[in-house]
Tab-separated table of C-alpha atoms in Angstrom:
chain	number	residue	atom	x	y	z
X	289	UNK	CA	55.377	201.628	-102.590
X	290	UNK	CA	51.843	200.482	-103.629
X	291	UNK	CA	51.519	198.994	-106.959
X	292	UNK	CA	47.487	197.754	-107.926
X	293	UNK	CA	47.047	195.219	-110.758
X	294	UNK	CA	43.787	195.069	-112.288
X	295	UNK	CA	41.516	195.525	-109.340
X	296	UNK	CA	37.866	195.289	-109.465
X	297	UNK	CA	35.115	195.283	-106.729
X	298	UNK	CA	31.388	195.129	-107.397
X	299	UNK	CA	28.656	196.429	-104.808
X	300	UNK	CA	25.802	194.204	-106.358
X	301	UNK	CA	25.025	194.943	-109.690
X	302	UNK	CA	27.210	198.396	-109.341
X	303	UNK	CA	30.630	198.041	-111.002
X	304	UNK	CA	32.682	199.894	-109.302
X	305	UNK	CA	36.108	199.434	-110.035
X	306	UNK	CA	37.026	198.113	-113.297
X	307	UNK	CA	40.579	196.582	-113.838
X	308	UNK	CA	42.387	199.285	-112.456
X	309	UNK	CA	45.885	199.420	-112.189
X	310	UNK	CA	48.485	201.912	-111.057
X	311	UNK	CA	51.391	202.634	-109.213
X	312	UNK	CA	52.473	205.011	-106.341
X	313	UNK	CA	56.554	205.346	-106.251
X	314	UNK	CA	58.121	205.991	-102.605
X	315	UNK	CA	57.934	209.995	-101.896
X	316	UNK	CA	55.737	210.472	-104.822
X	317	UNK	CA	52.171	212.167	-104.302
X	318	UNK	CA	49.780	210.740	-106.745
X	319	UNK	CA	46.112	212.718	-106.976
X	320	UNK	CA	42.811	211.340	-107.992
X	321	UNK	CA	40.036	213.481	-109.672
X	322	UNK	CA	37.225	212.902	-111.494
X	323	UNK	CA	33.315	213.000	-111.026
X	324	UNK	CA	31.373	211.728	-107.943
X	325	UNK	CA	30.747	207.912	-107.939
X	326	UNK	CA	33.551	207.435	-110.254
X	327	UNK	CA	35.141	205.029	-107.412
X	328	UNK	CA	38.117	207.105	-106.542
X	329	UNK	CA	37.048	206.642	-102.658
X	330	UNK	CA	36.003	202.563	-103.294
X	331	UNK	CA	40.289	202.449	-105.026
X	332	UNK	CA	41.011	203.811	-101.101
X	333	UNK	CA	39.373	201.814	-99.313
X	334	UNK	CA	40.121	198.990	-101.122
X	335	UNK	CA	44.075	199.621	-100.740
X	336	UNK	CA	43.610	199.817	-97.122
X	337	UNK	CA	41.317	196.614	-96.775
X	338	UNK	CA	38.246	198.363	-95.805
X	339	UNK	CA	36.567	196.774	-98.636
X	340	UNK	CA	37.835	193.014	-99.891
X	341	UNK	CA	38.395	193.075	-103.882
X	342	UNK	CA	36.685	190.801	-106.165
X	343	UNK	CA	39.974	190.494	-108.760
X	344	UNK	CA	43.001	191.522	-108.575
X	345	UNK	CA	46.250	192.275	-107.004
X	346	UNK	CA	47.625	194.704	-104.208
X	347	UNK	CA	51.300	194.816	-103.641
X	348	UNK	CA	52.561	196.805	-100.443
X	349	UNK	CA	56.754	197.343	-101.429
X	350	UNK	CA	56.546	195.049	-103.971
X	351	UNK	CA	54.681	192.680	-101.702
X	352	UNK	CA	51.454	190.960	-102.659
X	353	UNK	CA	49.283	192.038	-99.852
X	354	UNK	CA	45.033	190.548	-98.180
X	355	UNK	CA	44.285	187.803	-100.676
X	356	UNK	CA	46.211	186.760	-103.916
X	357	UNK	CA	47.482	183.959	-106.133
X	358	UNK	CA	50.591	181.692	-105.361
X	359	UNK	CA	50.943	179.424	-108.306
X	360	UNK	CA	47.627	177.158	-107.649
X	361	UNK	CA	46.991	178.446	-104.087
X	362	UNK	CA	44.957	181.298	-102.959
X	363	UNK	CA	46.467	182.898	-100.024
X	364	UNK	CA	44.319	184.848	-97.290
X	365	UNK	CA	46.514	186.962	-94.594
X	366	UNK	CA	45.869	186.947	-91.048
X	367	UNK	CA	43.849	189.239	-89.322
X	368	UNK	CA	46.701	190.383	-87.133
X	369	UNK	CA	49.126	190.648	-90.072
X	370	UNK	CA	46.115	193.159	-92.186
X	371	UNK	CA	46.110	194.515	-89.049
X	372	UNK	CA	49.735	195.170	-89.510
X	373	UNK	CA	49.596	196.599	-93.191
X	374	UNK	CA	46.895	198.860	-92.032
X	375	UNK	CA	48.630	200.146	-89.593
X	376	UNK	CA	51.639	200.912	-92.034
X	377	UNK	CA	48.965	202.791	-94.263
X	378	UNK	CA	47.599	205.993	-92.602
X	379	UNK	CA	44.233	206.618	-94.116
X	380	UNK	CA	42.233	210.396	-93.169
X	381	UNK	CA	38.550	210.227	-94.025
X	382	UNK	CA	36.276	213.061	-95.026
X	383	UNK	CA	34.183	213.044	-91.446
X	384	UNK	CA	36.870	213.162	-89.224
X	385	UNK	CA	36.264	210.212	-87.047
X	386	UNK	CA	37.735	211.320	-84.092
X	387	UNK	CA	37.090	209.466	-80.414
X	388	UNK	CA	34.540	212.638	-78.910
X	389	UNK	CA	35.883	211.306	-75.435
X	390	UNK	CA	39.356	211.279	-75.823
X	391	UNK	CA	41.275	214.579	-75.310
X	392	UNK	CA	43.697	215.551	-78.834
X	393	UNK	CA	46.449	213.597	-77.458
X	394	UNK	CA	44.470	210.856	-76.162
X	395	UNK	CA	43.146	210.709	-79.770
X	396	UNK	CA	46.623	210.485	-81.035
X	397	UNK	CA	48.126	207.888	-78.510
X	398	UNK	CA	45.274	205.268	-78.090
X	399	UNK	CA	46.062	202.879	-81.747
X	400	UNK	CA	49.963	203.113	-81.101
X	401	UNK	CA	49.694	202.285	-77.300
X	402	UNK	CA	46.694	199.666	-77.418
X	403	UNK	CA	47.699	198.199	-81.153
X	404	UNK	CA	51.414	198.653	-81.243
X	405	UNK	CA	51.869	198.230	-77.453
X	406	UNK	CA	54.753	201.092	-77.636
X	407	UNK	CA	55.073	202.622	-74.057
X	408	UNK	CA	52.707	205.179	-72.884
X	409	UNK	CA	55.308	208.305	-72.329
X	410	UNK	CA	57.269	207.205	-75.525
X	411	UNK	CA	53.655	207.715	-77.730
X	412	UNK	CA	52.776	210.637	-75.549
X	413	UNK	CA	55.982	212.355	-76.587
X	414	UNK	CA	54.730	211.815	-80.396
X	415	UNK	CA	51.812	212.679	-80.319
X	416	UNK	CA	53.217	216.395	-78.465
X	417	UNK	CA	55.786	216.818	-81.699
X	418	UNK	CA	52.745	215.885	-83.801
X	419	UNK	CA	49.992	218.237	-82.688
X	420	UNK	CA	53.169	221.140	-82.336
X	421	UNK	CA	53.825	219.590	-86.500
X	422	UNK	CA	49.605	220.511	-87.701
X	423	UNK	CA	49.773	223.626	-85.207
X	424	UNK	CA	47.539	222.641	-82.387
X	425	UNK	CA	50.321	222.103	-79.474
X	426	UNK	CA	47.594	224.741	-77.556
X	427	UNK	CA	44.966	222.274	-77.982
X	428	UNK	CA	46.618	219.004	-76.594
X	429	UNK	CA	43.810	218.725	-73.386
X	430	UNK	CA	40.832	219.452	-76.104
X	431	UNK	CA	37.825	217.558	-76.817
X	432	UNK	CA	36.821	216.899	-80.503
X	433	UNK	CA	33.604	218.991	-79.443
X	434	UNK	CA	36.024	221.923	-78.615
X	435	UNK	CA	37.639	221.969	-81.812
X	436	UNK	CA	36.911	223.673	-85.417
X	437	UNK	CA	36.133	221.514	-88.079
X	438	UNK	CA	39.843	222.304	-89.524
X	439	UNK	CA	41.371	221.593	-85.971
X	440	UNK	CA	39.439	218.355	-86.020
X	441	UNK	CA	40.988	217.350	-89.393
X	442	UNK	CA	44.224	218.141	-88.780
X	443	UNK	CA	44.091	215.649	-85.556
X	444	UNK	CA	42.965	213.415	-87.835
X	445	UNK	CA	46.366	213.700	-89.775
X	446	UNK	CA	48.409	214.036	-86.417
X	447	UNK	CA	46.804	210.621	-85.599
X	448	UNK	CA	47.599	208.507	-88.786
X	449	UNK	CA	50.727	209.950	-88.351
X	450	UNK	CA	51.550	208.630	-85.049
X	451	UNK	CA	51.360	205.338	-86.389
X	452	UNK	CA	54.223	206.076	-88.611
X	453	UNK	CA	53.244	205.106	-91.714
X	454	UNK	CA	54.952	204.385	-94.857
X	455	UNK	CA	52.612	206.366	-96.991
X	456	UNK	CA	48.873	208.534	-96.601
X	457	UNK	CA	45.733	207.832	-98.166
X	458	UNK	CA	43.681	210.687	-97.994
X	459	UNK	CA	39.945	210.379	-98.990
X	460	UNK	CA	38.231	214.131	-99.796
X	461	UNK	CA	39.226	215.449	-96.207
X	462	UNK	CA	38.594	219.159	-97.092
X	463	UNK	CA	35.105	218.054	-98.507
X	464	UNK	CA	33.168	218.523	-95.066
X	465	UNK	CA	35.244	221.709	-93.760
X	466	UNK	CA	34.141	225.625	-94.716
X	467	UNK	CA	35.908	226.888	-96.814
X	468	UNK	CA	37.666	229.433	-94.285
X	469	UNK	CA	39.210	225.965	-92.741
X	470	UNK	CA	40.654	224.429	-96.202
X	471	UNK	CA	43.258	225.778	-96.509
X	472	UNK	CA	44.522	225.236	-93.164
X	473	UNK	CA	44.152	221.328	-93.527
X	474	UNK	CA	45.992	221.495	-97.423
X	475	UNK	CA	48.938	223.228	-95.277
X	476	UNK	CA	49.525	220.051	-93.324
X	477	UNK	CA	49.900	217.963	-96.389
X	478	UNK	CA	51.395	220.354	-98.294
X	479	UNK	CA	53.939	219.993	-95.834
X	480	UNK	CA	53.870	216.138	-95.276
X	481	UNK	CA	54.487	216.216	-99.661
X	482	UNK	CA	57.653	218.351	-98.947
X	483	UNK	CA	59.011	215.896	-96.477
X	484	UNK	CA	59.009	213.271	-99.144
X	485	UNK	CA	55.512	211.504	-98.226
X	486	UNK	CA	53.906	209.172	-100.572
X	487	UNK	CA	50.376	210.102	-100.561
X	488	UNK	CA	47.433	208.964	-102.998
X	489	UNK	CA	44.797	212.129	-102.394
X	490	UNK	CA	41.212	211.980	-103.804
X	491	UNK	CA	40.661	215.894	-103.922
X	492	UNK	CA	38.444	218.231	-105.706
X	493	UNK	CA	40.967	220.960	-104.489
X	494	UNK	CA	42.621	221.495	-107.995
X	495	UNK	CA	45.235	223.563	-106.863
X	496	UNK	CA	46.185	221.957	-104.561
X	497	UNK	CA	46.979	219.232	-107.145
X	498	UNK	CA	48.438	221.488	-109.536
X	499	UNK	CA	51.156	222.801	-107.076
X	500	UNK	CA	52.124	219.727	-105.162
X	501	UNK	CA	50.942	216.292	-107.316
X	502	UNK	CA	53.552	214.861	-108.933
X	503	UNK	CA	51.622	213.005	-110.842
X	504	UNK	CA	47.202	213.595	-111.463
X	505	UNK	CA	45.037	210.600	-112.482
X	506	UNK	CA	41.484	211.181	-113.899
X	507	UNK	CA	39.004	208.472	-113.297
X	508	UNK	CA	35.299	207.964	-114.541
X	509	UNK	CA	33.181	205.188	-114.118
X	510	UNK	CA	35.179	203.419	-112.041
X	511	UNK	CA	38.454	202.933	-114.569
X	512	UNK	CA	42.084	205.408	-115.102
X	513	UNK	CA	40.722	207.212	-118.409
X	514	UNK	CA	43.602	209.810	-118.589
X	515	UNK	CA	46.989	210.799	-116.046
X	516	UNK	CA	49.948	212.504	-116.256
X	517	UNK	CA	52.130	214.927	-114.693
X	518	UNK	CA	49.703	218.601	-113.392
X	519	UNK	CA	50.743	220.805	-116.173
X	520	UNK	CA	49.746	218.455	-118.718
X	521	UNK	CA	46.643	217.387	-117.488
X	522	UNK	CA	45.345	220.842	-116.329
X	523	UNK	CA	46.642	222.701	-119.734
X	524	UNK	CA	46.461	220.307	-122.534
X	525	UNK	CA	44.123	217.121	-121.582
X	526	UNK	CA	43.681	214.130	-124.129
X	527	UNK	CA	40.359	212.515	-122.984
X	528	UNK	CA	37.442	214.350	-123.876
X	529	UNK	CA	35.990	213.264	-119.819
X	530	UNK	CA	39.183	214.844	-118.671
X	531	UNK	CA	38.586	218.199	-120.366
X	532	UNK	CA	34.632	218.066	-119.342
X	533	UNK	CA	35.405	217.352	-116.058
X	534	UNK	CA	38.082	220.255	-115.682
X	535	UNK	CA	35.800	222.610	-117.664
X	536	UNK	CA	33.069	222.300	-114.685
X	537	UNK	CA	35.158	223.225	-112.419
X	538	UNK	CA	35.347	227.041	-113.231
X	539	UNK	CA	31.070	226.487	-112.932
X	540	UNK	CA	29.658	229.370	-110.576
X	541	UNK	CA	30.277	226.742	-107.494
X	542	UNK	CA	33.717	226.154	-107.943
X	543	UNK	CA	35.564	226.768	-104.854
X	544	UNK	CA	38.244	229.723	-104.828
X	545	UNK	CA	41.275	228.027	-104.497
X	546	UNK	CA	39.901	225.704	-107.664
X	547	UNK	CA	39.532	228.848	-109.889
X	548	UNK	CA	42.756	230.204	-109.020
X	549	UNK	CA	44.552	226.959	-110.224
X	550	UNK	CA	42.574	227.238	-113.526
X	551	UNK	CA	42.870	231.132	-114.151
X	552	UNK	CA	45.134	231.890	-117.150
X	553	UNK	CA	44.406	228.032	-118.560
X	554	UNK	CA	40.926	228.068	-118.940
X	555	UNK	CA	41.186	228.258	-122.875
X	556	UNK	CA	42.990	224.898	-123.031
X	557	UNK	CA	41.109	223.147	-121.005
X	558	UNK	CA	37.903	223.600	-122.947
């Protein structure tokens, strides 16, 4: 579904991203951990076009996709057609990013309506099945002011969602919530990943990638340094960043749902 071939991007002098590659099968869920400013959010952002790459190579289904090689050419895509792929890639944020005068369902029919031109009662009818889906059919006619911080995520989801997309990026969307309100929001994808979803998460929610990744990828300093399926990278880990960065996580500050996925594994992991 989304294969990445040596991608770098720069931000000045920064190095971001450094020749990373990796692939996402169809229906798999693929999360990123690691350490803050390791560019797990910058790999996002980049895969939905938010940020240009300097090198490298997205494919979309096998697709090269925004700006690659074609024997001596370099080929740019339209606007409208990046407008297309975006559209086919749902992408939740950390701050939810919701329209605060638009109503839940307004929220949720404005992109397919005004960017996909799909009749007004024909979106409207999604976007009821979606909020009913994250469990906020009583909330249709309320503004984002109105709502929790968990409500306001999970319209969030309900609106990449209406645009039907082939697969979820999902950047640290618990991050900003309390943690009363997590586990609501990890519900919704935990029950996207059991419809057969492909999703790329950047989470520091470890168990919610121990019980529904399929596959966990550790990055530091911007490159893949370790990644394989939950049980081995949560009970035996190769890299010694892996098992440094896993080992802080049962710190003081760790949130509960992170030391429940470590209990009972905490002496392999350090």
């Amino acid at each position: 579904m989304i294969r990445l071939e040596g991608i770098n991007k720069s931000f000045g002098r920064l190095h971001v991203l450094r020749d990373v590659s990796l692939e996402v099968q169809k229906g798999e869920v693929v999360c990123l951990i690691g350490p803050s400013g390791a560019g797990k959010s910058t790999l996002l952002r980049c895969i939905n076009h938010l940020e240009p790459l300097d090198s490298g190579t997205i494919y979309i289904e096998g697709v090269p996709v925004y700006r690659y090689a074609r024997g001596d050419q370099v080929i740019a895509d339209s606007d409208r057609k990046i407008e297309v792929l975006r559209s086919e890639i749902g992408m939740v944020f950390q701050s939810f990013n919701l329209f605060p005068h638009f109503t839940a369902l307004e929220n949720l029919m404005v992109a397919p309506v005004h960017v996909r031109r799909e009749p007004r009662e024909q979106a409207r009818r999604r976007a009821l099945a979606l909020l009913e889906k994250v469990g906020l059919s009583d909330k249709v006619d309320a503004y984002p002011h109105e709502l929790s911080g968990g409500q306001q995520q999970r319209v969030a989801i309900a609106r990449a969602l209406a645009m039907q997309p082939k697969a979820m990026l999902f950047d640290e969307v618990t991050s900003a919530l309390d943690p009363e309100l997590i586990g609501e929001v990890l519900r919704v994808m935990r029950q996207l990943a059991a419809e057969g979803m492909t999703m790329l998460v950047v989470t520091h929610e470890m168990g919610f990638a121990r019980d529904v990744a399929d596959r966990v990828i550790f990055m530091a300093d911007g490159m893949i340094l370790e990644e394989g399926t939950p049980q081995q990278m949560f009970s035996a880990p190769k890299n010694e960043r892996t098992r440094q960065f896993l080992q802080s996580i049962l710190e003081p500050n760790a949130s509960v749902e992170e030391t429940r996925a470590f209990s009972g594994t905490a002496s392999n992991v350090g």
